[in-house]
Amino acid sequence: MPVFTEHSAASRELRVLPSFAPPLPRLAPQLAENTTEKYEVVIVGAGPAGLMLDLLLARYGLSDESLLCVDSKPTTLKSGQADGLQPRTLETLKSLGLADEILTEGCQMWQVAFWNPSNDKDKIIERTSIVQDVAVPARFPHEVTIHQGRIERILETDLLRYSKRGVQRNTKLIEAKIDEEGDAEFPVLAEIEAEGHRRTVRTKYLVGADGAHSVVRRSMGLKLEGESLDHIWGVVDLVVDTDFPDIRRRCAIHSPAGSVMVIPRERIATGEYLTRLYVQVPGDVKPDSDQQTEDGPNTPPTADARARRGQVTEQTIFENAAAVFKPYYIRPKKDGAVDWWAAYQIGQRVTDSFSVKDSKGVNRVFIAGDACHTHSPKAGQGMNVSMMDSYNLAWKLVYAIHELTPSGSSGQPDPLLDTYHIERHTIAQQLIEFDRDFSSMFSGKIGASEDGVGGLTHDQFLEVFSRGNGFTSGCGIEYPDNITAVRDLRGEKNPIKGTDYLSGVLRPGRRLLNVRLVRHADGYRRDLQDDFASTGRFRILCLASTDLLDPDGTSTQTLTQLGAMIPRFPLSVLEQVAVHPRLEKDFMWTDIPRELKQYSEMSFYSGYEIDDVYGIYGVNPAEGALAVVRPDGYIGVIAALGDVKRVESYLESLIRTI
Amino acid sequence: MPVFTEHSAASRELRVLPSFAPPLPRLAPQLAENTTEKYEVVIVGAGPAGLMLDLLLARYGLSDESLLCVDSKPTTLKSGQADGLQPRTLETLKSLGLADEILTEGCQMWQVAFWNPSNDKDKIIERTSIVQDVAVPARFPHEVTIHQGRIERILETDLLRYSKRGVQRNTKLIEAKIDEEGDAEFPVLAEIEAEGHRRTVRTKYLVGADGAHSVVRRSMGLKLEGESLDHIWGVVDLVVDTDFPDIRRRCAIHSPAGSVMVIPRERIATGEYLTRLYVQVPGDVKPDSDQQTEDGPNTPPTADARARRGQVTEQTIFENAAAVFKPYYIRPKKDGAVDWWAAYQIGQRVTDSFSVKDSKGVNRVFIAGDACHTHSPKAGQGMNVSMMDSYNLAWKLVYAIHELTPSGSSGQPDPLLDTYHIERHTIAQQLIEFDRDFSSMFSGKIGASEDGVGGLTHDQFLEVFSRGNGFTSGCGIEYPDNITAVRDLRGEKNPIKGTDYLSGVLRPGRRLLNVRLVRHADGYRRDLQDDFASTGRFRILCLASTDLLDPDGTSTQTLTQLGAMIPRFPLSVLEQVAVHPRLEKDFMWTDIPRELKQYSEMSFYSGYEIDDVYGIYGVNPAEGALAVVRPDGYIGVIAALGDVKRVESYLESLIRTI
């Protein structure tokens, strides 16, 4: 199109950049110039938990003046070992705009095959069944496996769009303590060392995301409690040469010679595909007291455990694997095909408190990720639960720091910050309990009732696997009742029918399941979760009833009242998403409340043309319902359609009105 | 997972990077050191056509020593105006791993609304219908609108992963000529100027992607032939304030006061949404001779056209728009809401040759994009057809340069390079014909048979719109029969049933429609187009028949013969993708030909569990079929399942055997 006249505004040049997430408003006074290294948050550790927290806080609005993340290592991951992303983690990454490379270039793991001893002695092992790896509804109904360092690189690349400094590396925490007398506003003292040089920084909040040997945890006198169990495992990442037919599926192989778990991995630059193998080292060892007491004085490891550990080498791992795969062969594809190998002993431990308060009862120090829970890797949970710890903590911290909560600048303890421990400690407990069951069953023998481990059947194993799927996928997580997830109906009738929460029935404390629907304004066939981006905002989800076109109906009254309520809260902190059921006739904007277009022009949907949204969410179209969804995508409260008061009092308990 | 032993290979650190496309093998001798500025390809212009070509050539393997792209502007786009990406372009960008940001952050345009004069005089205009914007099957069944500069930024960012130099900016082509006597191997001379400094570079091939006023085209004596039609239009990008109900849909509005096209655009940093309006300037002007002869001596514009053009201002555009939208109001949301505005006069022109040969008949100079075709913007074609020109040319150029074609190093004209003009000139002709029809109808009045334009009905307009959809979406493009798209069956029976090519029935010269299927190796529910990434490779698509499990059947024979044929071609240039129909029983790798696992372990699918692949492609499951898909995703040839010979002779005509 050759034009003959053209004019453009300077702002137009901004249109070429990738979009930035809008920061949360700040009601707190701006930080004074940061001359003495005082921060609002200091994060120790830049693994998946620390990076995720750093990125979220930066996106929500903490500047480099306010936020510091240090890590003792010189560069991003060299020694990490996680590789699995669960469906709920993928939803979270998608809500941050960070899922695309992972979904495209990671290995999508859709199925799991179970191999067990065969009655036919020539076959030795046989495939008992293949099931879907993710058995619960999820936006991405599969796991993704990919090198942990790649996840960290993706998080860090995005971080550098929001933070000029990024992670301060080669910088180690020596010790931390709470010192209110020195500076009541910045009461946490952290002594850090960079390139042989020590310095002291002060911060309002300190977060330990510094792994299983956390210095923050140790400084605060918190302990990882738990035990080491009695099996040693080897793990290896490599390009394999094999005739085993299910090498590209996740496999649980129980053979007379022991157990192997196969985790297919991503394609690499050579065009070949990686495989991870978890290989059991035969024989039992006694529960191991040295790891149990890592925070106290070291007890020497038992001679038995020490001797067994010394025996684990790359060669023994392959020998053990080869025995389990028989009659199939398996070997590294060629010299140099082994990427990484390691050995570990299963242990499940959790810290009994995830935060430490100052003398006024204000939570000042938090721990997240491996610093508060360690467990076996085989259910693919570690990196996920760790990042989700941060995802839970981040918005709460910024709401407190920005004085968006009712406590505001009162200096009183903010109950919102208590909910981090309440919610995530519950999940950590469930995690180690699940892992204990799953690991022992996996280490046990199947179809071998003659030995001491005791006749575990394939069906029992499959049952634990499937039952655990809601938990392991992250999609079935339910936070306990607390001020951010209110289940108590106070005598009101529950507007939600059904209890199949895993399949989407709305439930405070659970994440809002994605549904597909059609947008009123433009016919865009869209994923609802895309209106719940992780920008730190609360959202009111209004499921209007069939009376929407009645100007005197409950839907209209509700939308009008919501329209009056929203401006009572700080600008942009509250968004509204609305859905309507099938109505008796077509309509235009002029047929529905003005406030609906005002607050939901681009977030108003028909909820029946693709998915049956009302059916999935357990809402009667004749009655409708209201829900508030927290900034992290979990449902905070549910109310009857007309009950705007319940929504308002929930919000008032968490957000300051203006 | 705390480990006690750990070892990792150095290569593992590479795993954190984004993936790179593997270059094509080079059979030609390596370039001598480039001391005198001799290149294999010089591209002039870094708009969408030039950048796409530069990126593809760099990905296919041309180094900075071999490839130069210059652009006269100092930075990426300031003045571009395209904003629409069609479904086929989205498929292409997806095949390059470049679609994610565009799909997520662009405006997905799903519907188009038609507004026409109402019989109810109070209403003035009314919505006649809403239809899907893309009516043909496509992987992405919608358009995306987004600022052209953003597309260019995405292409350039990716380019810089493959090319250290990137685009050489502030560098202008002064003149180009073919000079075989000076250097027969690098016969094209280009005189370029950078920062006031002139220099001469030599190249094997020169590509003019330098826009409507192309210096390359002019230097080569090629002309844009065509005419300017008689309507002046204004175009404006802005944030609007309006009560018009369809402002977020593409709209064709015909009112008694004139015509407007509404193009909804992406969300911007303020959280608001852009809208583009095309607004007809009332009244007719005479076809305009000045633009017609732009390559010759300038004729002064007619006084009429000149006067009319001078009248187009931001204010007149809004006044005209306001009149057409009545009774609805429309205005810029607030001061400064206008991003860009321009005025243009519709013209359709095409160059009669897209390439120029040297004295030996070797194609040496090519033109692409606006340099060879200009037309109106309203069907959203410009940027798309331009990038697809480059997509068509890129692999052909590299096959010639890398001596992967049978001509090899013979110095003989390579017939592969003739096919660029054959294919893309045909499309350009179709484009301007479609645009001429569509534009005149759009500029005409609807339901206004009393005036001179002549009673165009809404149904006629809708019919042109819908019929054009195969073309405008890019999904219905069919290249004419040529050595790269062979339709002649030479008396053999066509293994394909049906003629609904738009819906996926296989047809040489058309793109392979995406289907969803389940991978044998891992149960991954996958898009077939993801196995046809734009890495420059040819692929054999083997649709096995129901006899796959019969060791003496046609499927087995075919796969065995293909397995013997593939190694005759240069390593990695040929890939194989295989699909099977529903079979009478489950099977494992050991039940099917060894060659199938060898060449298609990760590209072998069941073709019935999600989509009915055989039905869509027009293949009888009892008979199967073979197809070769070109590096750009278009079908090159089709053969009966047993007819490996036909596949082989097609490939031998394009690829050198070893």
Short mmCIF file of N, CA and C in Angstrom, two decimals, chain B residues 135-238:
data_model
loop_
_atom_site.label_atom_id
_atom_site.label_comp_id
_atom_site.label_asym_id
_atom_site.label_seq_id
_atom_site.Cartn_x
_atom_site.Cartn_y
_atom_site.Cartn_z
N ALA B 135 -12.97 -19.03 7.10
CA ALA B 135 -14.01 -20.03 6.87
C ALA B 135 -13.43 -21.35 6.39
N VAL B 136 -12.10 -21.44 6.27
CA VAL B 136 -11.50 -22.67 5.74
C VAL B 136 -10.69 -23.34 6.85
N PRO B 137 -10.51 -24.66 6.79
CA PRO B 137 -9.74 -25.34 7.84
C PRO B 137 -8.30 -24.83 7.87
N ALA B 138 -7.83 -24.56 9.05
CA ALA B 138 -6.47 -24.05 9.22
C ALA B 138 -6.06 -24.37 10.65
N ARG B 139 -4.78 -24.48 10.87
CA ARG B 139 -4.31 -24.78 12.22
C ARG B 139 -4.73 -23.67 13.18
N PHE B 140 -4.66 -22.42 12.71
CA PHE B 140 -5.09 -21.28 13.52
C PHE B 140 -6.25 -20.63 12.78
N PRO B 141 -7.49 -20.89 13.18
CA PRO B 141 -8.63 -20.49 12.36
C PRO B 141 -9.04 -19.04 12.59
N HIS B 142 -8.12 -18.14 12.49
CA HIS B 142 -8.40 -16.72 12.70
C HIS B 142 -7.23 -15.94 12.13
N GLU B 143 -7.43 -14.62 11.93
CA GLU B 143 -6.29 -13.77 11.62
C GLU B 143 -5.69 -13.27 12.94
N VAL B 144 -4.51 -12.72 12.87
CA VAL B 144 -3.95 -11.99 14.01
C VAL B 144 -3.58 -10.61 13.51
N THR B 145 -3.97 -9.58 14.25
CA THR B 145 -3.52 -8.23 13.90
C THR B 145 -2.55 -7.76 14.97
N ILE B 146 -1.49 -7.15 14.51
CA ILE B 146 -0.41 -6.72 15.41
C ILE B 146 0.48 -5.77 14.62
N HIS B 147 1.08 -4.84 15.30
CA HIS B 147 1.95 -3.84 14.69
C HIS B 147 3.07 -4.50 13.86
N GLN B 148 3.21 -4.04 12.62
CA GLN B 148 4.24 -4.61 11.74
C GLN B 148 5.64 -4.57 12.35
N GLY B 149 5.92 -3.49 13.07
CA GLY B 149 7.25 -3.36 13.68
C GLY B 149 7.52 -4.47 14.68
N ARG B 150 6.47 -4.98 15.26
CA ARG B 150 6.66 -6.06 16.23
C ARG B 150 7.03 -7.37 15.52
N ILE B 151 6.41 -7.62 14.38
CA ILE B 151 6.79 -8.79 13.58
C ILE B 151 8.26 -8.66 13.19
N GLU B 152 8.63 -7.47 12.75
CA GLU B 152 10.02 -7.27 12.32
C GLU B 152 10.97 -7.46 13.49
N ARG B 153 10.60 -6.96 14.66
CA ARG B 153 11.45 -7.14 15.84
C ARG B 153 11.60 -8.63 16.17
N ILE B 154 10.52 -9.38 16.06
CA ILE B 154 10.59 -10.82 16.35
C ILE B 154 11.50 -11.52 15.34
N LEU B 155 11.37 -11.18 14.07
CA LEU B 155 12.23 -11.79 13.05
C LEU B 155 13.69 -11.40 13.28
N GLU B 156 13.93 -10.15 13.59
CA GLU B 156 15.31 -9.68 13.74
C GLU B 156 15.96 -10.27 15.00
N THR B 157 15.20 -10.37 16.08
CA THR B 157 15.74 -10.98 17.30
C THR B 157 16.19 -12.40 17.03
N ASP B 158 15.38 -13.13 16.27
CA ASP B 158 15.76 -14.50 15.95
C ASP B 158 16.95 -14.53 14.99
N LEU B 159 16.95 -13.62 14.05
CA LEU B 159 18.07 -13.53 13.11
C LEU B 159 19.40 -13.41 13.85
N LEU B 160 19.40 -12.63 14.92
CA LEU B 160 20.65 -12.37 15.64
C LEU B 160 21.15 -13.60 16.41
N ARG B 161 20.35 -14.65 16.49
CA ARG B 161 20.84 -15.91 17.04
C ARG B 161 21.66 -16.65 15.98
N TYR B 162 21.43 -16.34 14.71
CA TYR B 162 22.10 -17.07 13.64
C TYR B 162 23.14 -16.23 12.91
N SER B 163 23.02 -14.93 13.03
CA SER B 163 23.91 -14.03 12.30
C SER B 163 24.45 -13.00 13.27
N LYS B 164 25.76 -12.90 13.33
CA LYS B 164 26.36 -11.93 14.23
C LYS B 164 26.13 -10.51 13.71
N ARG B 165 26.18 -10.35 12.40
CA ARG B 165 26.05 -9.03 11.81
C ARG B 165 24.62 -8.52 11.83
N GLY B 166 23.69 -9.43 11.56
CA GLY B 166 22.30 -8.99 11.42
C GLY B 166 22.16 -8.11 10.18
N VAL B 167 21.20 -7.21 10.21
CA VAL B 167 20.98 -6.33 9.07
C VAL B 167 21.98 -5.18 9.11
N GLN B 168 22.59 -4.86 7.97
CA GLN B 168 23.47 -3.70 7.91
C GLN B 168 22.59 -2.49 7.55
N ARG B 169 22.40 -1.63 8.54
CA ARG B 169 21.45 -0.54 8.34
C ARG B 169 22.14 0.74 7.83
N ASN B 170 21.32 1.76 7.58
CA ASN B 170 21.85 3.02 7.03
C ASN B 170 22.62 2.78 5.75
N THR B 171 22.26 1.72 5.04
CA THR B 171 23.03 1.32 3.87
C THR B 171 22.07 1.17 2.69
N LYS B 172 22.36 1.94 1.67
CA LYS B 172 21.40 2.12 0.59
C LYS B 172 21.97 1.55 -0.70
N LEU B 173 21.13 0.86 -1.46
CA LEU B 173 21.56 0.44 -2.80
C LEU B 173 21.43 1.63 -3.75
N ILE B 174 22.51 1.92 -4.49
CA ILE B 174 22.46 2.99 -5.48
C ILE B 174 22.10 2.42 -6.84
N GLU B 175 22.76 1.34 -7.19
CA GLU B 175 22.50 0.72 -8.48
C GLU B 175 23.00 -0.71 -8.48
N ALA B 176 22.38 -1.54 -9.32
CA ALA B 176 22.84 -2.93 -9.45
C ALA B 176 22.90 -3.29 -10.91
N LYS B 177 23.88 -4.13 -11.28
CA LYS B 177 23.89 -4.63 -12.66
C LYS B 177 24.56 -6.00 -12.70
N ILE B 178 24.30 -6.70 -13.79
CA ILE B 178 24.95 -7.99 -13.99
C ILE B 178 26.19 -7.77 -14.83
N ASP B 179 27.32 -8.24 -14.31
CA ASP B 179 28.61 -8.02 -14.98
C ASP B 179 29.37 -9.34 -14.94
N GLU B 180 29.07 -10.20 -15.92
CA GLU B 180 29.69 -11.54 -15.90
C GLU B 180 31.16 -11.50 -16.26
N GLU B 181 31.54 -10.50 -17.03
CA GLU B 181 32.93 -10.46 -17.46
C GLU B 181 33.88 -10.18 -16.31
N GLY B 182 33.43 -9.35 -15.39
CA GLY B 182 34.28 -9.00 -14.26
C GLY B 182 34.54 -10.20 -13.36
N ASP B 183 33.53 -11.05 -13.14
CA ASP B 183 33.69 -12.19 -12.25
C ASP B 183 32.50 -13.11 -12.50
N ALA B 184 32.73 -14.19 -13.25
CA ALA B 184 31.62 -15.05 -13.67
C ALA B 184 30.95 -15.75 -12.49
N GLU B 185 31.70 -15.98 -11.41
CA GLU B 185 31.13 -16.69 -10.27
C GLU B 185 30.27 -15.75 -9.42
N PHE B 186 30.68 -14.50 -9.35
CA PHE B 186 29.94 -13.49 -8.58
C PHE B 186 29.53 -12.36 -9.53
N PRO B 187 28.59 -12.66 -10.42
CA PRO B 187 28.39 -11.74 -11.56
C PRO B 187 27.53 -10.52 -11.25
N VAL B 188 26.92 -10.43 -10.07
CA VAL B 188 26.07 -9.27 -9.83
C VAL B 188 26.86 -8.21 -9.06
N LEU B 189 26.86 -7.03 -9.61
CA LEU B 189 27.55 -5.89 -9.00
C LEU B 189 26.52 -4.99 -8.33
N ALA B 190 26.76 -4.66 -7.08
CA ALA B 190 25.83 -3.75 -6.40
C ALA B 190 26.64 -2.60 -5.83
N GLU B 191 26.22 -1.39 -6.17
CA GLU B 191 26.89 -0.22 -5.63
C GLU B 191 26.07 0.26 -4.44
N ILE B 192 26.67 0.27 -3.27
CA ILE B 192 25.91 0.66 -2.08
C ILE B 192 26.59 1.81 -1.37
N GLU B 193 25.77 2.52 -0.62
CA GLU B 193 26.28 3.71 0.07
C GLU B 193 25.91 3.63 1.54
N ALA B 194 26.91 3.80 2.40
CA ALA B 194 26.66 3.79 3.84
C ALA B 194 27.33 5.02 4.43
N GLU B 195 26.56 5.82 5.11
CA GLU B 195 27.08 7.04 5.74
C GLU B 195 27.93 7.87 4.77
N GLY B 196 27.39 8.12 3.59
CA GLY B 196 28.07 8.96 2.61
C GLY B 196 29.20 8.28 1.88
N HIS B 197 29.48 7.02 2.24
CA HIS B 197 30.61 6.31 1.67
C HIS B 197 30.10 5.25 0.70
N ARG B 198 30.56 5.32 -0.56
CA ARG B 198 30.11 4.33 -1.54
C ARG B 198 31.08 3.18 -1.67
N ARG B 199 30.54 1.97 -1.87
CA ARG B 199 31.40 0.83 -2.16
C ARG B 199 30.67 -0.12 -3.09
N THR B 200 31.45 -1.01 -3.70
CA THR B 200 30.86 -1.96 -4.63
C THR B 200 31.02 -3.36 -4.05
N VAL B 201 29.92 -4.11 -4.02
CA VAL B 201 30.03 -5.50 -3.58
C VAL B 201 29.60 -6.39 -4.74
N ARG B 202 30.15 -7.60 -4.75
CA ARG B 202 29.76 -8.58 -5.76
C ARG B 202 28.99 -9.71 -5.08
N THR B 203 28.09 -10.31 -5.83
CA THR B 203 27.31 -11.40 -5.25
C THR B 203 26.89 -12.39 -6.33
N LYS B 204 26.66 -13.63 -5.90
CA LYS B 204 26.11 -14.62 -6.83
C LYS B 204 24.65 -14.30 -7.14
N TYR B 205 23.92 -13.93 -6.08
CA TYR B 205 22.50 -13.64 -6.24
C TYR B 205 22.15 -12.36 -5.50
N LEU B 206 21.31 -11.55 -6.14
CA LEU B 206 20.85 -10.32 -5.51
C LEU B 206 19.33 -10.40 -5.38
N VAL B 207 18.82 -10.05 -4.21
CA VAL B 207 17.38 -10.07 -4.02
C VAL B 207 16.89 -8.67 -3.64
N GLY B 208 15.95 -8.16 -4.41
CA GLY B 208 15.36 -6.85 -4.12
C GLY B 208 14.09 -7.04 -3.30
N ALA B 209 14.20 -6.73 -2.02
CA ALA B 209 13.02 -6.74 -1.16
C ALA B 209 12.86 -5.31 -0.66
N ASP B 210 13.05 -4.40 -1.60
CA ASP B 210 13.17 -2.99 -1.24
C ASP B 210 11.93 -2.17 -1.57
N GLY B 211 10.77 -2.83 -1.52
CA GLY B 211 9.52 -2.08 -1.49
C GLY B 211 9.03 -1.58 -2.82
N ALA B 212 7.94 -0.83 -2.74
CA ALA B 212 7.24 -0.40 -3.95
C ALA B 212 8.14 0.44 -4.86
N HIS B 213 9.09 1.15 -4.28
CA HIS B 213 9.97 1.99 -5.09
C HIS B 213 11.33 1.31 -5.30
N SER B 214 11.32 0.01 -5.42
CA SER B 214 12.52 -0.83 -5.48
C SER B 214 13.60 -0.32 -6.44
N VAL B 215 14.79 -0.13 -5.90
CA VAL B 215 15.93 0.24 -6.74
C VAL B 215 16.40 -0.97 -7.54
N VAL B 216 16.31 -2.14 -6.94
CA VAL B 216 16.70 -3.35 -7.66
C VAL B 216 15.82 -3.51 -8.91
N ARG B 217 14.52 -3.38 -8.71
CA ARG B 217 13.60 -3.52 -9.84
C ARG B 217 13.93 -2.50 -10.93
N ARG B 218 14.12 -1.28 -10.53
CA ARG B 218 14.40 -0.21 -11.47
C ARG B 218 15.72 -0.46 -12.19
N SER B 219 16.76 -0.86 -11.44
CA SER B 219 18.07 -1.14 -12.04
C SER B 219 17.97 -2.23 -13.09
N MET B 220 17.08 -3.18 -12.86
CA MET B 220 16.96 -4.31 -13.78
C MET B 220 15.98 -4.04 -14.91
N GLY B 221 15.39 -2.84 -14.89
CA GLY B 221 14.48 -2.47 -15.97
C GLY B 221 13.14 -3.17 -15.91
N LEU B 222 12.78 -3.68 -14.73
CA LEU B 222 11.47 -4.32 -14.58
C LEU B 222 10.45 -3.26 -14.17
N LYS B 223 9.22 -3.44 -14.60
CA LYS B 223 8.19 -2.43 -14.30
C LYS B 223 7.03 -3.04 -13.54
N LEU B 224 6.48 -2.24 -12.63
CA LEU B 224 5.21 -2.57 -11.99
C LEU B 224 4.10 -2.13 -12.95
N GLU B 225 3.32 -3.07 -13.43
CA GLU B 225 2.27 -2.73 -14.37
C GLU B 225 0.92 -2.74 -13.66
N GLY B 226 0.09 -1.75 -13.97
CA GLY B 226 -1.25 -1.77 -13.37
C GLY B 226 -1.81 -0.39 -13.34
N GLU B 227 -2.78 -0.19 -12.47
CA GLU B 227 -3.50 1.07 -12.50
C GLU B 227 -3.87 1.50 -11.08
N SER B 228 -4.15 2.79 -10.93
CA SER B 228 -4.71 3.29 -9.68
C SER B 228 -6.20 3.46 -9.87
N LEU B 229 -6.95 2.99 -8.92
CA LEU B 229 -8.39 3.14 -9.04
C LEU B 229 -8.86 4.43 -8.41
N ASP B 230 -10.15 4.59 -8.40
CA ASP B 230 -10.69 5.91 -8.20
C ASP B 230 -11.24 6.19 -6.80
N HIS B 231 -10.65 5.67 -5.79
CA HIS B 231 -11.09 6.03 -4.45
C HIS B 231 -9.91 6.37 -3.57
N ILE B 232 -10.11 7.36 -2.76
CA ILE B 232 -9.09 7.73 -1.79
C ILE B 232 -9.57 7.26 -0.42
N TRP B 233 -8.68 6.68 0.33
CA TRP B 233 -9.01 6.17 1.66
C TRP B 233 -8.07 6.77 2.70
N GLY B 234 -8.60 6.94 3.89
CA GLY B 234 -7.77 7.28 5.03
C GLY B 234 -7.70 6.08 5.95
N VAL B 235 -6.60 5.94 6.66
CA VAL B 235 -6.45 4.84 7.60
C VAL B 235 -5.88 5.41 8.89
N VAL B 236 -6.40 4.93 10.03
CA VAL B 236 -5.96 5.48 11.31
C VAL B 236 -5.93 4.37 12.36
N ASP B 237 -4.88 4.37 13.17
CA ASP B 237 -4.77 3.44 14.31
C ASP B 237 -4.95 4.26 15.58
N LEU B 238 -5.87 3.84 16.44
CA LEU B 238 -6.11 4.63 17.65
C LEU B 238 -6.86 3.83 18.71
#
